[in-house]
Amino acid sequence: MSRIRRLNEIPRKELFTSGHSLCAGCGIPPMVKMALKAIEGDKVVVNATCCLEVATTLYPHTSWLVPWVHNAFENAAATASGIESAMKVLLRKRDGKKYKIIVFGGDGGTFDIGLQSLSGALERGHNFLYVCYDNEAYMNTGIQRSGGTPLGAATTTSPAGRVIPGKPENKKNLMDIVIAHRVSYAATINPAYPTDMWNKFAKASDLLDKNEGPIFFHYYSPCPVGWRMDTALSIEAARLAVQTRLWPVYEVDHGKIIINIKVNKPKPIEEYLKIQGRFRHLLKPENRGVVERLKKYIDNNWNRLLKLAELDSIY
Amino acid sequence: MSSWPNKWEELPIGGVVDKPGNSLEVKTGSWRALKPVIDLDKCIKCLLCWVYCPDNAIIRRDDDYVEVDYEYCKGCGICAHECPTKAIDMVEEGGE
């Protein structure tokens, strides 16, 4: 698929229809719409249990115009492995058809529950694209903390109060876990940078054509309900996450790390925290320490990425 | 299958949904409290609203100008917030 520089180069035809029940201001559909357009040719979508799954396939309706399969939280990558293996056998034995496999999973289904099946599939080297859309908690079941929830975020199972100032632990670095499998291509994508996102999907499409999977994408998916913010601020929050260096937009292309969005003058993290209700308590003076820890985490992460980006290959 | 079946006998075998994309029958526009109104004089055809709209409720016309599909718009206001020329206003539903 060709790379784009302007949004009007994106084709009009949608493969993901309106009428789904995702919340107003949800960050997931912009990515799904784009993925289905940018991944060329026939495709099969594998959907782990998540917001996207429950909201787009309320019986007897479906929002998908592509073949779609639902599976449990823990086995999205395993299902994709099976589909890919079956496709290969059919191609070998009789006139099969080649198609591309895209997996969508939430952060709960990827960071926590589905991690082992994802790891297995990445290690076996199946040719598929896995997109983890990370809304930083189990939003679908009522905002419980997940491995993807950032430090200090209030969720229903890590409520901010006298005992804890929101989630006491840092976010799990999923990209590092994926890179440890030496995948051909892994990238973080963000809705506030749509051309970058499109070009990464287009690249993934080309790599899938060349059987160079597995490919992994980590998508920053704003959730106005779970993050307790105004629905209109979804994309704004995503942009601030990049501009405060909290969410570096980078890709790992056969071991070479490239930072796609260079943030030379980061904005203060407080700008990101203050628009979200889940971080409101962090702005109180007694929680200063948590913000400092978060700042240190962001700086360490960014500096580490800069150092790794200097290497020819990290594999 | 077009709409919610009245009797279980009306279900297709296996309960399969045999019409792809039939969620178009669900008009989510009723969720809306504020509605976006586009001033096309200010529109610069950047198409950001079209890319960001979670409900495909921004229609991209042949000339790349945009209009709102009120049948599906949930009124989140992303389009109005992201519009670089502030061509989209969120106005109260039922007003005017």
PDB file of C-alpha atoms in Angstrom, chain B residues 18 27 48 57 68 78 83-84:
ATOM      1  CA  ASP B  18     -25.904 -13.056   7.758  1.00  0.00           C
ATOM      2  CA  LYS B  27     -29.303   4.894  14.635  1.00  0.00           C
ATOM      3  CA  LEU B  48      -9.173  15.584  10.223  1.00  0.00           C
ATOM      4  CA  ALA B  57     -20.730  10.427  11.022  1.00  0.00           C
ATOM      5  CA  VAL B  68     -22.500  15.586   9.299  1.00  0.00           C
ATOM      6  CA  ILE B  78     -13.981  15.572  18.734  1.00  0.00           C
ATOM      7  CA  CYS B  83     -10.911  21.407  13.640  1.00  0.00           C
ATOM      8  CA  PRO B  84      -7.888  23.642  12.887  1.00  0.00           C
TER       9      PRO B  84
END
